[in-house]
Tab-separated table of C-alpha atoms and ligand atoms in Angstrom:
chain	number	residue	atom	x	y	z
A	1	UNK	CA	119.314	84.760	102.626
A	2	UNK	CA	118.864	88.514	102.112
A	3	UNK	CA	120.004	90.848	104.844
A	4	UNK	CA	116.941	92.575	106.151
A	5	UNK	CA	117.606	96.030	107.606
A	6	UNK	CA	115.103	97.741	109.867
A	7	UNK	CA	115.183	101.129	111.534
A	8	UNK	CA	115.006	100.513	115.269
A	9	UNK	CA	113.440	103.370	117.243
A	10	UNK	CA	115.276	102.069	120.312
A	11	UNK	CA	118.708	102.821	118.826
A	12	UNK	CA	117.568	105.380	116.220
A	13	UNK	CA	119.571	103.433	113.655
A	14	UNK	CA	118.964	101.145	110.740
A	15	UNK	CA	120.153	97.753	111.931
A	16	UNK	CA	120.589	94.347	110.367
A	17	UNK	CA	117.649	92.296	111.559
A	18	UNK	CA	118.653	89.087	113.335
A	19	UNK	CA	115.717	87.136	114.729
A	20	UNK	CA	115.892	85.331	118.061
A	21	UNK	CA	114.696	82.177	116.303
A	22	UNK	CA	114.690	82.099	112.497
A	23	UNK	CA	112.181	79.232	112.711
A	24	UNK	CA	109.699	81.491	114.485
A	25	UNK	CA	110.083	85.221	113.888
A	26	UNK	CA	107.721	87.030	116.259
A	27	UNK	CA	106.016	90.382	115.748
A	28	UNK	CA	103.476	92.306	117.829
A	29	UNK	CA	101.605	95.348	116.505
A	30	UNK	CA	99.229	97.513	118.542
A	31	UNK	CA	95.766	97.242	117.057
A	32	UNK	CA	92.704	99.452	117.087
A	33	UNK	CA	90.379	100.503	119.865
A	34	UNK	CA	87.081	99.189	118.548
A	35	UNK	CA	84.223	101.660	118.706
A	36	UNK	CA	84.047	103.104	115.179
A	37	UNK	CA	84.995	102.546	111.534
A	38	UNK	CA	88.731	102.791	110.864
A	39	UNK	CA	89.717	106.111	109.302
A	40	UNK	CA	92.288	106.260	106.551
A	41	UNK	CA	95.087	107.064	109.035
A	42	UNK	CA	94.302	103.926	111.038
A	43	UNK	CA	94.901	101.918	107.876
A	44	UNK	CA	98.481	103.088	107.518
A	45	UNK	CA	100.058	100.932	110.258
A	46	UNK	CA	97.913	98.005	109.110
A	47	UNK	CA	99.270	98.211	105.564
A	48	UNK	CA	102.850	98.997	106.634
A	49	UNK	CA	103.043	95.993	108.961
A	50	UNK	CA	101.246	93.822	106.439
A	51	UNK	CA	104.118	94.498	104.027
A	52	UNK	CA	106.621	93.651	106.762
A	53	UNK	CA	104.701	90.449	107.537
A	54	UNK	CA	104.857	89.461	103.851
A	55	UNK	CA	108.567	90.279	103.560
A	56	UNK	CA	109.382	88.299	106.732
A	57	UNK	CA	107.466	85.313	105.379
A	58	UNK	CA	109.256	85.613	102.059
A	59	UNK	CA	112.645	85.615	103.790
A	60	UNK	CA	112.050	83.157	106.674
A	61	UNK	CA	109.283	80.998	105.227
A	62	UNK	CA	105.502	81.158	105.207
A	63	UNK	CA	105.185	79.154	108.440
A	64	UNK	CA	108.081	80.715	110.313
A	65	UNK	CA	106.517	83.979	111.388
A	66	UNK	CA	104.042	84.657	114.208
A	67	UNK	CA	102.216	87.932	113.836
A	68	UNK	CA	99.987	89.210	116.664
A	69	UNK	CA	97.786	92.299	116.519
A	70	UNK	CA	95.371	93.002	119.360
A	71	UNK	CA	91.906	94.499	119.577
A	72	UNK	CA	91.403	96.966	122.427
A	73	UNK	CA	87.830	96.130	123.356
A	74	UNK	CA	87.779	97.711	126.815
A	75	UNK	CA	88.223	101.471	126.806
A	76	UNK	CA	86.375	104.550	128.015
A	77	UNK	CA	85.759	105.670	124.411
A	78	UNK	CA	83.817	102.444	123.868
A	79	UNK	CA	81.856	103.014	127.091
A	80	UNK	CA	81.007	106.534	125.955
A	81	UNK	CA	79.794	105.230	122.586
A	82	UNK	CA	77.603	102.646	124.313
A	83	UNK	CA	76.121	105.217	126.696
A	84	UNK	CA	75.387	107.676	123.904
A	85	UNK	CA	73.850	105.107	121.539
A	86	UNK	CA	72.071	102.947	124.121
A	87	UNK	CA	73.700	99.850	122.612
A	88	UNK	CA	75.502	97.025	124.377
A	89	UNK	CA	79.297	97.282	124.536
A	90	UNK	CA	79.665	93.740	123.184
A	91	UNK	CA	77.510	94.554	120.167
A	92	UNK	CA	79.562	97.651	119.393
A	93	UNK	CA	82.911	95.878	119.719
A	94	UNK	CA	81.801	92.803	117.720
A	95	UNK	CA	80.447	94.961	114.933
A	96	UNK	CA	83.514	97.203	114.841
A	97	UNK	CA	85.903	94.234	114.746
A	98	UNK	CA	83.990	92.736	111.808
A	99	UNK	CA	84.089	96.115	110.000
A	100	UNK	CA	87.792	96.468	110.668
A	101	UNK	CA	88.657	93.037	109.275
A	102	UNK	CA	86.461	93.664	106.271
A	103	UNK	CA	87.888	97.102	105.498
A	104	UNK	CA	91.501	96.066	106.025
A	105	UNK	CA	90.897	92.928	103.957
A	106	UNK	CA	89.731	95.202	101.145
A	107	UNK	CA	93.174	96.836	101.310
A	108	UNK	CA	94.811	93.457	100.871
A	109	UNK	CA	95.965	93.162	104.496
A	110	UNK	CA	96.318	89.536	105.542
A	111	UNK	CA	94.952	88.728	108.969
A	112	UNK	CA	97.536	88.206	111.698
A	113	UNK	CA	98.081	84.745	113.202
A	114	UNK	CA	96.534	85.929	116.465
A	115	UNK	CA	94.136	88.807	117.014
A	116	UNK	CA	93.557	88.683	120.785
A	117	UNK	CA	90.877	90.784	122.423
A	118	UNK	CA	91.903	92.533	125.618
A	119	UNK	CA	88.810	91.312	127.477
A	120	UNK	CA	89.932	87.698	126.970
A	121	UNK	CA	93.142	88.407	128.918
A	122	UNK	CA	91.895	90.148	132.065
A	123	UNK	CA	93.100	87.258	134.283
A	124	UNK	CA	96.585	87.437	132.727
A	125	UNK	CA	96.664	91.202	133.261
A	126	UNK	CA	95.704	90.754	136.922
A	127	UNK	CA	98.485	88.171	137.351
A	128	UNK	CA	100.989	90.586	135.796
A	129	UNK	CA	99.875	93.404	138.112
A	130	UNK	CA	100.259	91.121	141.142
A	131	UNK	CA	103.768	90.276	139.957
A	132	UNK	CA	104.603	93.994	139.577
A	133	UNK	CA	103.229	94.835	143.030
A	134	UNK	CA	105.200	91.980	144.580
A	135	UNK	CA	108.423	93.272	143.012
A	136	UNK	CA	107.755	96.843	144.155
A	137	UNK	CA	107.097	98.265	140.690
A	138	UNK	CA	103.405	98.928	141.259
A	139	UNK	CA	101.126	99.792	144.163
A	140	UNK	CA	97.444	99.674	144.963
A	141	UNK	CA	95.710	102.849	146.130
A	142	UNK	CA	92.058	103.775	146.336
A	143	UNK	CA	90.794	100.892	144.161
A	144	UNK	CA	93.483	101.685	141.570
A	145	UNK	CA	96.740	99.958	140.727
A	146	UNK	CA	99.500	102.298	139.561
A	147	UNK	CA	102.850	101.667	137.995
A	148	UNK	CA	105.667	103.393	139.926
A	149	UNK	CA	107.615	105.041	137.136
A	150	UNK	CA	110.614	105.834	139.357
A	151	UNK	CA	111.081	102.103	139.951
A	152	UNK	CA	112.180	101.591	136.334
A	153	UNK	CA	115.391	103.408	135.567
A	154	UNK	CA	115.109	103.278	131.769
A	155	UNK	CA	111.717	104.931	131.635
A	156	UNK	CA	111.693	107.331	128.662
A	157	UNK	CA	114.588	105.642	126.813
A	158	UNK	CA	112.563	104.546	123.771
A	159	UNK	CA	111.211	107.975	122.953
A	160	UNK	CA	114.322	109.715	124.268
A	161	UNK	CA	112.321	112.045	126.464
A	162	UNK	CA	113.254	113.731	129.693
A	163	UNK	CA	110.893	113.510	132.641
A	164	UNK	CA	109.874	117.170	132.055
A	165	UNK	CA	108.998	116.476	128.407
A	166	UNK	CA	107.040	113.446	129.455
A	167	UNK	CA	105.079	115.348	132.059
A	168	UNK	CA	104.231	118.003	129.463
A	169	UNK	CA	103.457	115.443	126.736
A	170	UNK	CA	101.319	113.112	128.766
A	171	UNK	CA	98.915	115.729	130.093
A	172	UNK	CA	99.528	113.966	133.367
A	173	UNK	CA	96.565	113.620	135.583
A	174	UNK	CA	97.313	114.740	139.110
A	175	UNK	CA	95.496	112.525	141.599
A	176	UNK	CA	96.074	112.255	145.314
A	177	UNK	CA	96.329	108.459	145.165
A	178	UNK	CA	99.446	108.773	142.946
A	179	UNK	CA	102.891	108.742	144.583
A	180	UNK	CA	104.331	110.526	141.551
A	181	UNK	CA	102.314	112.446	138.950
A	182	UNK	CA	103.984	110.367	136.192
A	183	UNK	CA	102.720	107.055	137.605
A	184	UNK	CA	100.215	105.511	135.228
A	185	UNK	CA	97.095	103.465	135.779
A	186	UNK	CA	97.154	99.673	135.442
A	187	UNK	CA	93.735	99.128	136.987
A	188	UNK	CA	90.863	101.420	137.928
A	189	UNK	CA	87.551	100.962	139.732
A	190	UNK	CA	84.301	100.557	137.777
A	191	UNK	CA	80.833	101.534	138.894
A	192	UNK	CA	77.812	99.425	137.936
A	193	UNK	CA	77.361	101.319	134.630
A	194	UNK	CA	80.909	100.514	133.483
A	195	UNK	CA	82.368	97.200	132.382
A	196	UNK	CA	84.253	95.531	135.190
A	197	UNK	CA	85.799	92.387	136.601
A	198	UNK	CA	86.478	91.237	140.152
A	199	UNK	CA	90.091	91.677	141.206
A	200	UNK	CA	92.167	91.729	144.401
A	201	UNK	CA	91.636	95.545	144.335
A	202	UNK	CA	87.892	95.416	143.903
A	203	UNK	CA	85.552	95.540	140.922
A	204	UNK	CA	87.276	97.372	138.100
A	205	UNK	CA	88.835	97.381	134.650
A	206	UNK	CA	92.344	97.632	133.205
A	207	UNK	CA	94.031	100.789	132.003
A	208	UNK	CA	95.077	100.631	128.369
A	209	UNK	CA	98.804	99.813	128.436
A	210	UNK	CA	98.818	96.602	130.475
A	211	UNK	CA	96.909	94.623	127.839
A	212	UNK	CA	99.728	94.697	125.274
A	213	UNK	CA	102.300	93.602	127.871
A	214	UNK	CA	100.083	90.706	129.014
A	215	UNK	CA	99.033	89.550	125.544
A	216	UNK	CA	102.484	89.763	123.950
A	217	UNK	CA	103.918	87.774	126.873
A	218	UNK	CA	101.263	85.059	126.561
A	219	UNK	CA	101.468	84.748	122.776
A	220	UNK	CA	105.109	85.586	122.005
A	221	UNK	CA	107.057	85.139	125.247
A	222	UNK	CA	109.210	87.482	127.331
A	223	UNK	CA	111.526	88.238	124.372
A	224	UNK	CA	110.316	88.690	120.834
A	225	UNK	CA	111.632	90.304	117.689
A	226	UNK	CA	109.559	93.208	116.441
A	227	UNK	CA	107.072	95.577	118.028
A	228	UNK	CA	105.219	98.016	115.796
A	229	UNK	CA	102.699	100.817	115.817
A	230	UNK	CA	102.108	104.423	114.828
A	231	UNK	CA	104.631	106.935	116.175
A	232	UNK	CA	101.853	108.580	118.173
A	233	UNK	CA	101.992	105.463	120.378
A	234	UNK	CA	105.693	105.755	121.193
A	235	UNK	CA	104.921	107.790	124.268
A	236	UNK	CA	103.304	107.068	126.619
A	237	UNK	CA	101.894	103.740	125.370
A	238	UNK	CA	105.084	102.010	124.260
A	239	UNK	CA	107.215	103.461	127.062
A	240	UNK	CA	104.654	102.047	129.482
A	241	UNK	CA	104.562	98.658	127.781
A	242	UNK	CA	108.348	98.434	128.102
A	243	UNK	CA	108.336	99.474	131.764
A	244	UNK	CA	105.640	96.915	132.657
A	245	UNK	CA	107.157	94.044	130.673
A	246	UNK	CA	110.783	94.602	131.643
A	247	UNK	CA	109.874	94.893	135.324
A	248	UNK	CA	107.547	91.873	135.319
A	249	UNK	CA	109.973	89.713	133.300
A	250	UNK	CA	113.438	91.162	133.971
A	251	UNK	CA	115.256	88.323	132.221
A	252	UNK	CA	113.472	88.936	128.959
A	253	UNK	CA	114.273	91.617	126.373
A	254	UNK	CA	110.612	92.336	125.615
A	255	UNK	CA	110.813	93.679	122.023
A	256	UNK	CA	114.197	93.911	120.309
A	257	UNK	CA	113.290	96.039	117.276
A	258	UNK	CA	110.769	98.857	117.544
A	259	UNK	CA	109.215	100.126	114.326
A	260	UNK	CA	107.025	103.213	114.126
A	261	UNK	CA	105.146	104.548	111.142
A	262	UNK	CA	104.650	108.279	110.627
A	263	UNK	CA	101.191	109.801	110.397
A	264	UNK	CA	98.928	110.234	107.404
A	265	UNK	CA	97.634	113.617	106.272
A	266	UNK	CA	95.020	114.589	103.721
A	267	UNK	CA	95.761	117.143	100.972
A	268	UNK	CA	98.583	118.533	103.127
A	269	UNK	CA	96.566	118.899	106.329
A	270	UNK	CA	96.094	116.841	109.438
A	271	UNK	CA	92.992	114.711	109.045
A	272	UNK	CA	90.408	115.908	111.519
A	273	UNK	CA	86.677	116.114	111.872
A	274	UNK	CA	86.793	119.874	112.379
A	275	UNK	CA	88.672	120.443	109.088
A	276	UNK	CA	86.046	118.407	107.249
A	277	UNK	CA	88.710	116.187	105.649
A	278	UNK	CA	88.053	113.186	107.854
A	279	UNK	CA	86.982	110.003	106.130
A	280	UNK	CA	86.954	106.312	106.778
A	281	UNK	CA	88.364	103.558	104.611
A	282	UNK	CA	84.778	102.470	103.961
A	283	UNK	CA	83.863	105.993	102.742
A	284	UNK	CA	86.592	105.756	100.107
A	285	UNK	CA	85.660	102.219	99.081
A	286	UNK	CA	82.019	103.279	98.774
A	287	UNK	CA	83.054	106.176	96.553
A	288	UNK	CA	84.567	103.625	94.189
A	289	UNK	CA	88.238	103.981	95.148
A	290	UNK	CA	89.456	100.388	94.987
A	291	UNK	CA	91.261	98.934	98.014
A	292	UNK	CA	94.213	98.116	95.786
A	293	UNK	CA	94.425	101.749	94.705
A	294	UNK	CA	94.543	102.887	98.354
A	295	UNK	CA	97.222	100.305	99.088
A	296	UNK	CA	99.290	101.394	96.091
A	297	UNK	CA	99.124	105.065	97.129
A	298	UNK	CA	100.371	104.060	100.612
A	299	UNK	CA	103.333	102.188	99.069
A	300	UNK	CA	104.615	105.325	97.408
A	301	UNK	CA	105.683	106.931	100.681
A	302	UNK	CA	108.236	105.422	103.020
A	303	UNK	CA	106.630	104.438	106.317
A	304	UNK	CA	108.890	106.725	108.373
A	305	UNK	CA	107.839	109.805	106.395
A	306	UNK	CA	104.562	111.645	106.833
A	307	UNK	CA	102.297	110.605	104.001
A	308	UNK	CA	99.867	112.821	102.180
A	309	UNK	CA	96.674	111.327	100.748
A	310	UNK	CA	95.457	113.237	97.681
A	311	UNK	CA	92.754	112.574	95.123
A	312	UNK	CA	95.330	113.061	92.370
A	313	UNK	CA	97.530	110.294	93.773
A	314	UNK	CA	94.548	107.956	93.795
A	315	UNK	CA	93.791	108.764	90.130
A	316	UNK	CA	97.394	108.198	89.085
A	317	UNK	CA	97.578	104.970	91.082
A	318	UNK	CA	94.441	103.683	89.411
A	319	UNK	CA	95.808	104.405	85.933
A	320	UNK	CA	99.101	102.634	86.713
A	321	UNK	CA	97.387	99.597	88.213
A	322	UNK	CA	95.084	99.310	85.211
A	323	UNK	CA	98.094	99.254	82.919
A	324	UNK	CA	99.942	96.720	85.029
A	325	UNK	CA	96.883	94.516	85.318
A	326	UNK	CA	96.448	94.599	81.550
A	327	UNK	CA	100.090	93.505	81.113
A	328	UNK	CA	99.930	90.747	83.724
A	329	UNK	CA	96.411	89.444	83.090
A	330	UNK	CA	96.553	85.668	82.588
A	331	UNK	CA	100.340	85.613	83.056
A	332	UNK	CA	101.782	83.224	85.666
A	333	UNK	CA	103.951	84.902	88.319
A	334	UNK	CA	107.603	83.862	88.099
A	335	UNK	CA	110.262	85.144	90.496
A	336	UNK	CA	110.590	88.259	92.627
A	337	UNK	CA	112.979	90.742	91.013
A	338	UNK	CA	116.178	91.326	92.994
A	339	UNK	CA	115.828	95.162	93.008
A	340	UNK	CA	112.300	94.902	94.433
A	341	UNK	CA	113.396	92.588	97.223
A	342	UNK	CA	116.505	94.682	97.879
A	343	UNK	CA	114.384	97.826	98.269
A	344	UNK	CA	111.906	96.131	100.620
A	345	UNK	CA	114.741	94.571	102.624
A	346	UNK	CA	116.204	98.047	103.087
A	347	UNK	CA	113.909	99.171	105.902
A	348	UNK	CA	110.787	98.579	103.807
A	349	UNK	CA	111.615	101.050	101.064
A	350	UNK	CA	108.273	100.537	99.352
A	351	UNK	CA	108.727	103.686	97.244
A	352	UNK	CA	111.965	102.227	95.844
A	353	UNK	CA	110.212	98.917	95.235
A	354	UNK	CA	107.443	100.708	93.298
A	355	UNK	CA	110.100	102.419	91.132
A	356	UNK	CA	111.533	98.965	90.378
A	357	UNK	CA	108.042	97.712	89.459
A	358	UNK	CA	107.715	100.567	86.949
A	359	UNK	CA	110.959	99.411	85.315
A	360	UNK	CA	109.717	95.832	85.089
A	361	UNK	CA	106.491	97.040	83.486
A	362	UNK	CA	108.413	99.199	81.002
A	363	UNK	CA	110.584	96.189	80.100
A	364	UNK	CA	107.490	94.022	79.585
A	365	UNK	CA	108.621	91.539	82.252
A	366	UNK	CA	105.061	90.508	83.080
A	367	UNK	CA	105.759	87.335	85.113
A	368	UNK	CA	108.423	89.013	87.253
A	369	UNK	CA	106.231	92.103	87.665
A	370	UNK	CA	103.379	89.945	88.916
A	371	UNK	CA	105.531	87.983	91.375
A	372	UNK	CA	107.283	91.113	92.644
A	373	UNK	CA	104.061	93.080	93.071
A	374	UNK	CA	102.530	90.131	94.946
A	375	UNK	CA	105.265	90.427	97.575
A	376	UNK	CA	103.789	93.867	98.309
A	377	UNK	CA	100.235	92.539	98.168
A	378	UNK	CA	99.572	94.129	94.747
A	379	UNK	CA	98.262	92.684	91.450
A	380	UNK	CA	96.890	89.721	93.387
A	381	UNK	CA	93.820	87.748	92.315
A	382	UNK	CA	91.901	88.738	95.484
A	383	UNK	CA	92.343	92.463	94.911
A	384	UNK	CA	91.673	92.422	91.177
A	385	UNK	CA	87.878	92.423	91.000
A	386	UNK	CA	87.651	96.219	90.613
A	387	UNK	CA	89.729	96.232	87.446
A	388	UNK	CA	87.937	93.266	85.904
A	389	UNK	CA	84.508	94.730	86.642
A	390	UNK	CA	85.339	98.053	85.148
A	391	UNK	CA	87.324	96.663	82.220
A	392	UNK	CA	84.490	94.335	81.247
A	393	UNK	CA	81.950	97.066	81.966
A	394	UNK	CA	83.734	99.501	79.632
A	395	UNK	CA	84.055	96.927	76.890
A	396	UNK	CA	80.397	95.936	77.092
A	397	UNK	CA	79.031	99.456	77.080
A	398	UNK	CA	81.227	100.448	74.135
A	399	UNK	CA	79.958	97.436	72.193
A	400	UNK	CA	76.301	98.067	73.042
A	401	UNK	CA	76.568	101.749	72.107
A	402	UNK	CA	78.153	100.783	68.775
A	403	UNK	CA	75.383	98.256	68.059
A	404	UNK	CA	72.713	100.827	68.932
A	405	UNK	CA	74.243	103.272	66.451
A	406	UNK	CA	74.290	100.442	63.937
A	407	UNK	CA	70.580	99.842	64.593
A	408	UNK	CA	69.740	103.549	64.213
A	409	UNK	CA	71.617	103.621	60.883
A	410	UNK	CA	69.845	100.457	59.709
A	411	UNK	CA	66.482	102.040	60.493
A	412	UNK	CA	67.421	105.263	58.730
A	413	UNK	CA	68.483	103.221	55.688
A	414	UNK	CA	65.255	101.216	55.940
A	415	UNK	CA	67.398	98.101	56.287
A	416	UNK	CA	64.725	96.294	58.282
A	417	UNK	CA	66.479	92.939	58.140
A	418	UNK	CA	69.511	94.314	60.015
A	419	UNK	CA	67.326	96.284	62.437
A	420	UNK	CA	65.330	93.143	63.296
A	421	UNK	CA	68.475	91.069	63.613
A	422	UNK	CA	69.812	93.559	66.164
A	423	UNK	CA	66.529	93.769	68.073
A	424	UNK	CA	66.256	89.969	68.344
A	425	UNK	CA	69.975	89.679	69.041
A	426	UNK	CA	69.828	92.127	71.979
A	427	UNK	CA	66.928	90.164	73.456
A	428	UNK	CA	68.775	86.842	73.026
A	429	UNK	CA	71.966	88.247	74.602
A	430	UNK	CA	70.044	89.602	77.614
A	431	UNK	CA	70.314	93.315	76.809
A	432	UNK	CA	67.039	95.128	77.499
A	433	UNK	CA	66.722	98.089	75.134
A	434	UNK	CA	64.049	100.746	75.523
A	435	UNK	CA	63.459	103.540	73.041
A	436	UNK	CA	62.695	106.814	74.778
A	437	UNK	CA	62.223	110.385	73.643
A	438	UNK	CA	65.894	110.959	74.534
A	439	UNK	CA	67.106	107.969	72.526
A	440	UNK	CA	67.668	104.330	73.372
A	441	UNK	CA	68.499	103.285	76.947
A	442	UNK	CA	69.635	99.821	77.907
A	443	UNK	CA	70.338	97.577	80.860
A	444	UNK	CA	71.684	94.091	81.295
A	445	UNK	CA	69.255	91.341	82.288
A	446	UNK	CA	70.119	88.237	84.298
A	447	UNK	CA	71.713	85.714	81.975
A	448	UNK	CA	73.494	88.398	79.943
A	449	UNK	CA	75.624	86.644	77.302
A	450	UNK	CA	78.635	88.534	75.983
A	451	UNK	CA	79.348	85.951	73.252
A	452	UNK	CA	75.897	86.354	71.743
A	453	UNK	CA	76.311	90.114	71.856
A	454	UNK	CA	79.678	89.957	70.125
A	455	UNK	CA	78.188	87.751	67.381
A	456	UNK	CA	76.011	90.731	66.379
A	457	UNK	CA	78.976	92.819	65.237
B	1	AMP	P1	93.619	104.862	117.618
B	1	AMP	O1	92.333	104.141	117.294
B	1	AMP	O2	93.548	106.355	117.530
B	1	AMP	O3	94.240	104.368	118.893
B	1	AMP	O4	94.634	104.488	116.487
B	1	AMP	C1	94.839	103.167	116.046
B	1	AMP	C2	96.090	103.103	115.241
B	1	AMP	O5	96.027	104.035	114.153
B	1	AMP	C3	97.362	103.448	116.006
B	1	AMP	O6	98.373	102.527	115.632
B	1	AMP	C4	97.721	104.830	115.545
B	1	AMP	O7	99.119	105.018	115.553
B	1	AMP	C5	97.214	104.820	114.125
B	1	AMP	N1	96.877	106.154	113.619
B	1	AMP	C6	95.941	106.990	114.087
B	1	AMP	N2	95.887	108.132	113.357
B	1	AMP	C7	96.795	107.976	112.371
B	1	AMP	C8	97.227	108.798	111.283
B	1	AMP	N3	96.674	109.985	111.003
B	1	AMP	N4	98.205	108.317	110.482
B	1	AMP	C9	98.755	107.113	110.702
B	1	AMP	N5	98.408	106.290	111.720
B	1	AMP	C10	97.443	106.721	112.544
B	2	ZN	ZN1	100.108	98.345	122.505
C-alpha cells in the first residue's frame, strides 16, 4: 500500500496518514451555507476534497471510505435573503442545494456519502449543548447558550493564535450576557419572523459552529480521520468545533488530520463583487467553459497555495484536454502510473500529477494516461460531452462548408447534375440550406444523418 502523506494544520507538518480503521476511513468537510449560487472560490474546497476522496478510495478501497459534507441551511444570511425576496426559507435552501449539486457535479465532484442538513440535527445539537452545560463548558444566559472559551485550555491551538489575535480576528461581539467577550454563541433566541425550534432555553436557533460538531459525531463518531475546509474557516469555525467536540466527548480525538485549502483569486486579485471580478461556477459554465476545464485549471495549483484563475489558463487547459481526449478516445483505461499516484500521495501534489500526465501523453501511453487522469476525475466519460459536442460540431461544419463550396463551383461550371445531387443529398441528410443575398446559410434538422452527408463527398 502506498504511504499517503498529508499536511496536518494541527502539527504544521506533512505526516504519514494512518487511519483509525483502514476498513472505514472517515472524512468530514465543511459545506456551503445555502442561499446563493456557489462562486468559483466555493468550488475550490469541493474539488480539492473530491480528489482526496478519490485517492483515499484508490488506496483503501471504494467501499472503505465515509465522506460527509454538510449543508448549512439555517443561517442569518439565508433569513436575510428570504426577507428581501419574500420567498420561503425552505424554497431558497432546497433550490440552492440542487444548484450546488448540479454545479459541483459539472466539475466532476462525486457526491459525498452523507450530505446532512443542519436543520435535520437540531435535536442532536440541543443534546450536545445540554452535555456541555452539564460539564461546565457552556452556560445559558438571556435566551442564549454560550460556550465558555476559558473552560477549554487548548483553545486557539489549531490556528496557533494568541487570545489577543483571536479577539482582533473574530470581531468579537461584546454583549452583557457573555462572561468573556471571546465566548461564542451555541444557541440564540428567535422572534416569530425567524426560523426557530423549542429548546430548554426557549424558542431559538443554533449558532453556526455547533452543527458540524453534532453532525460529525452522529455520522463519524467521536474520533475520525480527516477534517477539511478552506483556510478562512480555521478560525473561529474550526477552533470552535474542536472546543465543542473535545469538551462534549473528552475521550475522543475529534479530527486527527486537519486539511485546509488556500483561497482562490481571479486575475491576481481577490474575487469580490466590488471589483467586478465575481462570478459563479454557473456563469462560467454558461459562457461555455467546460466543467472539466475548470477542474483541470484547479489541479495545476497545489491546494495549500493561493490559486489564480485566469482566462488564459482556461484556454490552455482546454487545448490540453482536447489533445488528451483525442489520444484516449476509445482506448480502455489500464493502470494508474506510479509517478501520478506518488505525486497525489504526497500531500495531494496535483500539479506534480499533471506534469506526469503530460509525460504519459508525450509518450503515447493512452491507456495509462486515461486511468491516471481518472484518479483525478479527468478524462472521464461523464465529463467528456463538451469535447465530443465541439469535435463533432467542428467536423460537421467543415464538411458542410466544403460541400457548399462544391455546390457553388458546380453551379458556376453549369454542372447541374452535381448541383442537384448536392441539393437532394443535403435534404436527405437533414441539412436545411437556404440561399440568401449573403450566401448560403444552413442548419441541422431533426434526424440529421452524418453518414449520408459524408457520402456526398
Ligand atoms: P462560505 O459560503 O463563504 O461559507 O464558503 C463556503 C466554502 O467556500 C468554505 O469552505 C470556504 O472556505 C470556501 N471559500 C470561500 N471563498 C473562497 C475562495 N475565494 N477560495 C477558496 N475557497 C473559498
Ligand atoms: Zn464546519
